[in-house]
Tab-separated table of C-alpha atoms in Angstrom:
chain	number	residue	atom	x	y	z
A	1	MET	CA	54.939	-94.449	-75.600
A	2	SER	CA	58.788	-94.770	-75.213
A	3	ILE	CA	60.730	-97.458	-73.394
A	4	ALA	CA	62.095	-95.574	-71.126
A	5	LYS	CA	58.447	-94.422	-69.617
A	6	VAL	CA	57.477	-97.944	-69.958
A	7	LEU	CA	61.085	-98.880	-67.576
A	8	GLY	CA	59.845	-96.513	-65.359
A	9	LEU	CA	56.399	-97.744	-65.042
A	10	LEU	CA	57.605	-101.150	-63.794
A	11	LEU	CA	60.473	-100.096	-61.804
A	12	LEU	CA	57.459	-98.111	-59.968
A	13	HIS	CA	55.729	-100.802	-59.225
A	14	VAL	CA	58.391	-103.048	-57.676
A	15	ALA	CA	59.073	-100.353	-55.549
A	16	LEU	CA	56.044	-100.315	-54.279
A	17	VAL	CA	55.662	-103.652	-53.166
A	18	THR	CA	59.397	-103.516	-51.985
A	19	PRO	CA	59.623	-101.903	-47.581
A	20	GLY	CA	61.796	-99.008	-47.560
A	21	THR	CA	62.017	-98.099	-51.037
A	22	GLN	CA	61.328	-94.122	-52.401
A	23	ILE	CA	61.068	-93.379	-56.001
A	24	CYS	CA	62.727	-90.238	-57.278
A	25	GLN	CA	62.388	-89.113	-60.645
A	26	ASP	CA	65.169	-87.419	-62.040
A	27	PRO	CA	64.912	-83.764	-63.069
A	28	ASP	CA	65.091	-84.161	-66.463
A	29	GLU	CA	61.438	-85.828	-65.890
A	30	ASN	CA	63.082	-88.101	-68.204
A	31	ALA	CA	64.672	-90.994	-65.583
A	32	TYR	CA	63.154	-92.785	-62.312
A	33	SER	CA	66.034	-93.916	-59.618
A	34	ILE	CA	65.192	-96.265	-56.871
A	35	ILE	CA	66.565	-95.323	-53.989
A	36	THR	CA	66.544	-97.077	-49.988
A	37	CYS	CA	64.981	-94.480	-47.851
A	38	GLY	CA	66.755	-93.819	-44.613
A	39	ALA	CA	66.292	-91.123	-42.113
A	40	PRO	CA	64.591	-87.910	-42.940
A	41	GLY	CA	66.737	-85.422	-44.035
A	42	LYS	CA	67.196	-81.518	-42.898
A	43	ASN	CA	64.672	-78.993	-44.034
A	44	GLY	CA	66.584	-77.050	-46.835
A	45	LEU	CA	66.621	-73.621	-47.404
A	46	PRO	CA	63.627	-71.430	-48.088
A	47	GLY	CA	63.172	-70.826	-52.154
A	48	MET	CA	62.977	-67.468	-53.220
A	49	ASN	CA	59.713	-65.922	-53.497
A	50	GLY	CA	58.177	-65.864	-57.253
A	51	GLU	CA	56.864	-63.021	-59.070
A	52	ASN	CA	53.818	-61.612	-58.114
A	53	GLY	CA	50.693	-62.917	-60.305
A	54	ALA	CA	48.335	-60.824	-62.327
A	55	LYS	CA	45.978	-58.822	-60.054
A	56	GLY	CA	42.749	-60.829	-60.213
A	57	GLU	CA	39.374	-59.512	-60.794
A	58	LYS	CA	37.232	-56.641	-58.240
A	59	GLY	CA	35.281	-59.672	-56.219
A	60	GLU	CA	31.442	-58.767	-55.664
A	61	PRO	CA	31.107	-56.607	-51.990
A	62	GLY	CA	30.387	-58.480	-49.025
A	63	LEU	CA	27.456	-58.292	-46.626
A	64	PRO	CA	26.804	-55.709	-44.684
A	65	GLY	CA	28.397	-56.012	-41.397
A	66	PRO	CA	26.476	-55.493	-37.829
A	67	VAL	CA	25.885	-52.065	-36.452
A	68	GLY	CA	28.183	-50.998	-33.837
A	69	GLN	CA	27.348	-49.610	-30.593
A	70	THR	CA	26.744	-46.360	-30.072
A	71	GLY	CA	29.787	-44.581	-28.985
A	72	GLN	CA	29.914	-41.827	-25.391
A	73	THR	CA	28.878	-38.267	-26.371
A	74	GLY	CA	31.745	-35.952	-26.817
A	75	PRO	CA	33.154	-33.344	-24.542
A	76	ARG	CA	30.433	-30.065	-25.459
A	77	GLY	CA	31.702	-27.605	-27.807
A	78	GLU	CA	32.581	-23.664	-26.700
A	79	GLN	CA	29.997	-21.367	-27.766
A	80	GLY	CA	29.764	-19.928	-31.057
A	81	PRO	CA	29.785	-16.106	-31.976
A	82	ALA	CA	26.951	-14.143	-31.176
A	83	GLY	CA	24.602	-14.228	-34.606
A	84	PRO	CA	23.289	-10.698	-36.083
A	85	LYS	CA	20.232	-9.234	-34.595
A	86	GLY	CA	16.413	-10.536	-36.102
A	87	GLU	CA	14.536	-8.177	-37.090
A	88	THR	CA	11.819	-6.459	-35.322
A	89	GLY	CA	8.377	-8.494	-35.031
A	90	GLY	CA	5.230	-7.502	-35.779
A	91	GLY	CA	3.327	-6.200	-32.425
A	92	GLY	CA	1.533	-8.603	-31.005
A	93	ALA	CA	-2.687	-7.887	-29.815
A	94	SER	CA	-3.224	-6.018	-26.806
A	95	GLY	CA	-4.227	-8.887	-23.561
A	96	PRO	CA	-7.362	-8.982	-21.656
A	97	PRO	CA	-6.965	-6.104	-18.733
A	98	GLY	CA	-6.014	-7.975	-15.739
A	99	LEU	CA	-8.526	-8.155	-12.686
A	100	GLN	CA	-8.439	-5.582	-10.127
A	101	GLY	CA	-5.421	-5.740	-7.609
A	102	VAL	CA	-6.312	-6.018	-3.643
A	103	ALA	CA	-6.567	-2.958	-2.079
A	104	GLY	CA	-3.283	-2.135	-0.018
A	105	PRO	CA	-2.946	-1.053	3.437
A	106	PRO	CA	-3.959	2.723	4.224
A	107	GLY	CA	-1.446	4.956	4.139
A	108	ALA	CA	0.441	7.104	6.756
A	109	LYS	CA	-1.276	10.507	7.987
A	110	GLY	CA	0.424	13.244	5.852
A	111	GLU	CA	1.758	15.752	7.470
A	112	ARG	CA	0.241	19.207	7.770
A	113	GLY	CA	0.193	21.378	4.524
A	114	ALA	CA	0.641	24.849	4.409
A	115	ASN	CA	-1.569	27.602	5.042
A	116	GLY	CA	-3.415	28.759	2.304
A	117	ALA	CA	-4.710	32.195	1.637
A	118	THR	CA	-7.497	33.932	3.596
A	119	GLY	CA	-10.348	33.272	1.305
A	120	ALA	CA	-12.875	36.244	0.706
A	121	PRO	CA	-15.423	37.211	3.494
A	122	GLY	CA	-18.891	34.902	3.364
A	123	THR	CA	-22.105	36.591	2.449
A	124	GLN	CA	-24.098	38.470	5.542
A	125	GLY	CA	-26.336	35.812	6.821
A	126	VAL	CA	-29.823	36.082	7.587
A	127	SER	CA	-31.273	38.092	10.086
A	128	GLY	CA	-31.721	36.373	13.554
A	129	PRO	CA	-35.437	36.540	15.498
A	130	ALA	CA	-36.430	39.950	16.813
A	131	GLY	CA	-34.981	40.860	20.269
A	132	PRO	CA	-36.695	40.786	23.834
A	133	LYS	CA	-39.551	43.822	24.430
A	134	GLY	CA	-37.153	46.810	25.321
A	135	GLU	CA	-36.436	47.923	29.450
A	136	GLY	CA	-38.806	50.780	30.320
A	137	GLY	CA	-38.223	54.291	30.182
A	138	SER	CA	-36.683	56.328	33.010
A	139	SER	CA	-39.464	56.956	35.574
A	140	GLY	CA	-41.087	60.738	36.006
A	141	PRO	CA	-40.494	63.227	38.343
A	142	SER	CA	-43.148	62.397	41.381
A	143	GLY	CA	-46.622	63.958	41.838
A	144	PRO	CA	-47.942	65.780	44.707
A	145	PRO	CA	-48.902	64.166	47.456
A	146	GLY	CA	-52.351	62.339	47.872
A	147	PRO	CA	-54.727	62.675	50.084
A	148	LYS	CA	-53.967	60.974	53.422
A	149	GLY	CA	-56.295	57.232	52.830
A	150	GLU	CA	-57.729	55.410	55.100
A	151	ARG	CA	-55.958	53.296	58.008
A	152	GLY	CA	-55.542	50.063	56.687
A	153	ASP	CA	-55.131	46.602	57.920
A	154	SER	CA	-51.772	45.896	59.433
A	155	ALA	CA	-50.314	44.147	56.384
A	156	ALA	CA	-50.414	46.635	53.875
A	157	PRO	CA	-47.216	47.888	54.578
A	158	ALA	CA	-45.341	44.983	54.097
A	159	ILE	CA	-47.509	44.138	50.552
A	160	GLU	CA	-46.773	47.032	49.531
A	161	ASN	CA	-42.913	46.536	50.063
A	162	PHE	CA	-42.729	43.150	48.683
A	163	LYS	CA	-44.053	45.014	45.469
A	164	LEU	CA	-41.689	47.520	45.451
A	165	GLN	CA	-38.895	44.966	46.209
A	166	MET	CA	-40.362	42.624	42.706
A	167	ALA	CA	-40.149	45.859	40.626
A	168	GLY	CA	-36.433	46.301	41.431
A	169	MET	CA	-35.391	42.795	40.454
A	170	ASP	CA	-37.562	43.332	37.383
A	171	ARG	CA	-35.559	46.510	36.352
A	172	ARG	CA	-32.451	44.572	37.394
A	173	ILE	CA	-33.624	41.341	34.911
A	174	ARG	CA	-34.272	43.919	32.463
A	175	ASP	CA	-30.917	45.473	32.375
A	176	LEU	CA	-29.065	42.242	32.548
A	177	GLN	CA	-31.081	41.538	29.252
A	178	SER	CA	-30.646	44.566	27.842
A	179	ASN	CA	-26.792	44.088	28.663
A	180	PHE	CA	-26.703	40.944	26.999
A	181	GLU	CA	-28.237	42.239	23.584
A	182	LYS	CA	-25.856	44.987	23.039
A	183	GLN	CA	-22.878	42.630	23.767
A	184	GLY	CA	-24.696	40.376	21.461
A	185	LYS	CA	-24.940	43.431	18.369
A	186	ALA	CA	-21.577	44.594	19.078
A	187	LEU	CA	-19.974	40.940	18.644
A	188	SER	CA	-21.958	40.871	15.584
A	189	PHE	CA	-19.739	43.811	14.147
A	190	THR	CA	-16.433	41.498	14.389
A	191	LYS	CA	-15.584	39.100	11.675
A	192	GLU	CA	-14.613	36.132	14.418
A	193	PHE	CA	-18.019	36.274	15.965
A	194	ALA	CA	-20.535	33.185	15.320
A	195	ARG	CA	-24.024	32.659	16.661
A	196	SER	CA	-26.665	29.574	17.083
A	197	GLY	CA	-29.556	29.707	18.988
A	198	ASN	CA	-28.514	31.215	22.491
A	199	LYS	CA	-24.714	30.463	22.178
A	200	PHE	CA	-22.101	32.458	20.995
A	201	TYR	CA	-18.787	31.504	19.157
A	202	ILE	CA	-15.424	33.740	18.775
A	203	ILE	CA	-11.908	32.904	17.434
A	204	ASN	CA	-9.003	35.095	18.233
A	205	GLY	CA	-6.621	33.766	15.801
A	206	VAL	CA	-4.104	32.656	18.095
A	207	GLU	CA	-2.880	28.685	18.060
A	208	ALA	CA	-2.348	26.809	21.354
A	209	THR	CA	-2.288	23.427	22.540
A	210	TYR	CA	-5.446	22.082	23.431
A	211	SER	CA	-4.548	22.420	27.100
A	212	ASP	CA	-3.829	26.193	27.039
A	213	ALA	CA	-6.639	26.861	24.433
A	214	ARG	CA	-9.283	25.272	27.257
A	215	SER	CA	-7.632	27.694	30.143
A	216	SER	CA	-7.838	30.868	27.421
A	217	CYS	CA	-11.479	30.339	27.006
A	218	ALA	CA	-11.973	29.517	30.656
A	219	ASN	CA	-10.334	33.131	32.251
A	220	GLY	CA	-12.745	34.676	29.629
A	221	GLY	CA	-15.838	33.066	31.150
A	222	GLY	CA	-16.427	30.729	28.090
A	223	GLN	CA	-15.455	26.719	27.323
A	224	LEU	CA	-13.948	25.511	24.553
A	225	ALA	CA	-16.764	25.327	21.601
A	226	VAL	CA	-19.034	22.056	21.982
A	227	PRO	CA	-20.865	21.914	18.410
A	228	ARG	CA	-24.224	19.525	19.932
A	229	THR	CA	-26.798	19.929	16.702
A	230	PRO	CA	-25.401	20.330	12.615
A	231	GLU	CA	-26.218	24.187	13.449
A	232	GLU	CA	-23.825	24.834	16.073
A	233	ASN	CA	-21.252	22.975	13.802
A	234	GLN	CA	-22.020	25.152	10.806
A	235	ALA	CA	-21.404	28.206	13.056
A	236	ILE	CA	-18.330	26.732	14.445
A	237	PHE	CA	-17.413	26.124	10.766
A	238	SER	CA	-18.123	29.497	9.651
A	239	LEU	CA	-15.280	30.841	12.233
A	240	ARG	CA	-12.598	28.365	10.618
A	241	LYS	CA	-13.391	29.033	7.039
A	242	LYS	CA	-12.295	32.725	8.146
A	243	VAL	CA	-8.842	31.802	9.713
A	244	ASN	CA	-9.014	28.794	7.260
A	245	ARG	CA	-6.402	27.062	10.255
A	246	HIS	CA	-7.429	23.403	11.856
A	247	THR	CA	-9.648	23.993	15.013
A	248	PHE	CA	-9.318	22.435	18.337
A	249	MET	CA	-13.200	21.786	19.997
A	250	GLY	CA	-14.166	21.040	23.858
A	251	ILE	CA	-14.282	17.048	22.671
A	252	ASN	CA	-11.658	14.468	24.092
A	253	ASP	CA	-11.229	10.656	24.893
A	254	LEU	CA	-8.678	11.168	27.433
A	255	GLN	CA	-10.355	9.572	30.209
A	256	LYS	CA	-11.148	6.292	28.051
A	257	GLU	CA	-9.665	5.330	24.435
A	258	GLY	CA	-12.521	5.729	21.688
A	259	ASP	CA	-14.910	7.229	24.588
A	260	PHE	CA	-15.038	11.193	23.563
A	261	ARG	CA	-16.709	13.264	26.039
A	262	ASP	CA	-16.939	17.092	26.616
A	263	LEU	CA	-15.101	19.127	29.221
A	264	SER	CA	-18.155	18.257	31.790
A	265	GLY	CA	-17.270	14.517	31.359
A	266	GLU	CA	-20.724	14.426	29.422
A	267	ALA	CA	-20.612	11.846	26.893
A	268	ILE	CA	-20.855	12.974	23.297
A	269	LYS	CA	-24.082	12.500	21.166
A	270	TYR	CA	-23.669	14.503	17.599
A	271	PHE	CA	-20.606	13.602	15.766
A	272	ASN	CA	-19.012	14.732	12.358
A	273	TRP	CA	-16.465	12.608	11.699
A	274	ARG	CA	-14.821	12.260	8.422
A	275	ALA	CA	-14.029	9.198	6.726
A	276	GLY	CA	-11.784	6.596	8.496
A	277	GLU	CA	-12.091	9.021	11.700
A	278	PRO	CA	-11.127	8.900	14.614
A	279	SER	CA	-8.252	6.784	14.201
A	280	ASN	CA	-5.630	7.176	16.421
A	281	ARG	CA	-3.196	6.751	14.359
A	282	ARG	CA	0.174	7.531	16.509
A	283	GLY	CA	-1.736	6.036	19.434
A	284	ASN	CA	-2.066	9.316	20.816
A	285	GLU	CA	-4.596	11.490	19.249
A	286	HIS	CA	-6.782	11.824	22.106
A	287	CYS	CA	-8.190	15.821	21.356
A	288	VAL	CA	-10.637	16.653	18.380
A	289	GLU	CA	-9.961	19.436	15.854
A	290	MET	CA	-12.056	20.977	12.940
A	291	TRP	CA	-10.986	20.509	9.243
A	292	ASP	CA	-11.488	22.635	6.112
A	293	ASP	CA	-14.790	20.492	5.573
A	294	GLY	CA	-16.490	20.788	8.481
A	295	GLY	CA	-15.952	17.196	9.325
A	296	TRP	CA	-13.764	16.098	13.040
A	297	ASN	CA	-10.487	14.880	13.262
A	298	ASP	CA	-8.950	13.385	16.580
A	299	GLU	CA	-5.618	14.787	16.826
A	300	ASN	CA	-2.270	14.937	19.612
A	301	CYS	CA	-3.265	16.996	22.472
A	302	SER	CA	-0.237	18.598	22.669
A	303	SER	CA	-0.199	19.988	18.834
A	304	LYS	CA	-0.752	23.389	18.674
A	305	ARG	CA	-4.085	24.735	16.622
A	306	PHE	CA	-6.372	27.889	16.181
A	307	PHE	CA	-9.636	27.290	18.883
A	308	VAL	CA	-13.033	29.025	19.187
A	309	CYS	CA	-14.720	29.498	22.877
A	310	GLU	CA	-18.460	29.085	23.532
A	311	PHE	CA	-20.217	31.649	25.627
């Protein structure tokens, strides 16, 4: 060790034990000075930045940080263009049949259809029963007067007179029966004639309201036909088929709704209503007509229909 350094150490020791003394090293680092410390001096100007050192080795990656909070949902983007049309898929299997629906309400009554063509004449009916015995022949010439008889009692002339009157009545009755049969035979040659039992039915091919039809039959000595048996209904139906038109009959419920009676006010016991009739659909169907199947339907009395008269 050099003498200068030894001397410096000694001075340092002395300085450390002496208060208010500060040791400063000489810049050449070979000498030390001992100075008395006074008030601190002002800071000097900052020194110049030294040169950057060499880049260090890359350190190991740090531990992963905690997961951040989920941010708010961003606004919806605009709709993109439509993609190309896909290929048609194969047809699926047929499903099971559905349940039958509830039947709907009945529809309104349809308008009257156009008149159809007249049908061909029907076959000739079965011959009726044999008519009553014909009237007696005309009286022959009077014979010669007989011998005068014995005087009888006083009652004989009255009895004879009564017998003559009875014989005259018998002739008139036979005449009426004969005329009736002749009229029936004459009517049988017309197409608008039908018979059932002792009743004759005629149709004249004219349309009229119910009231006018009733008056027309009455003026001819008859009445609107009222079928009281299936046979009578068939006889009227045979005339209805000839004209191919709906025909009024002498049945109505003008006095009480649903209580159908004939023109004399007697309740009807035989009916041949069509399905769903009488309906009184419009609230004013109170007269009865026959349709193209022989069935009955209630109709407005102001409507015009063909009609059948009964004699």
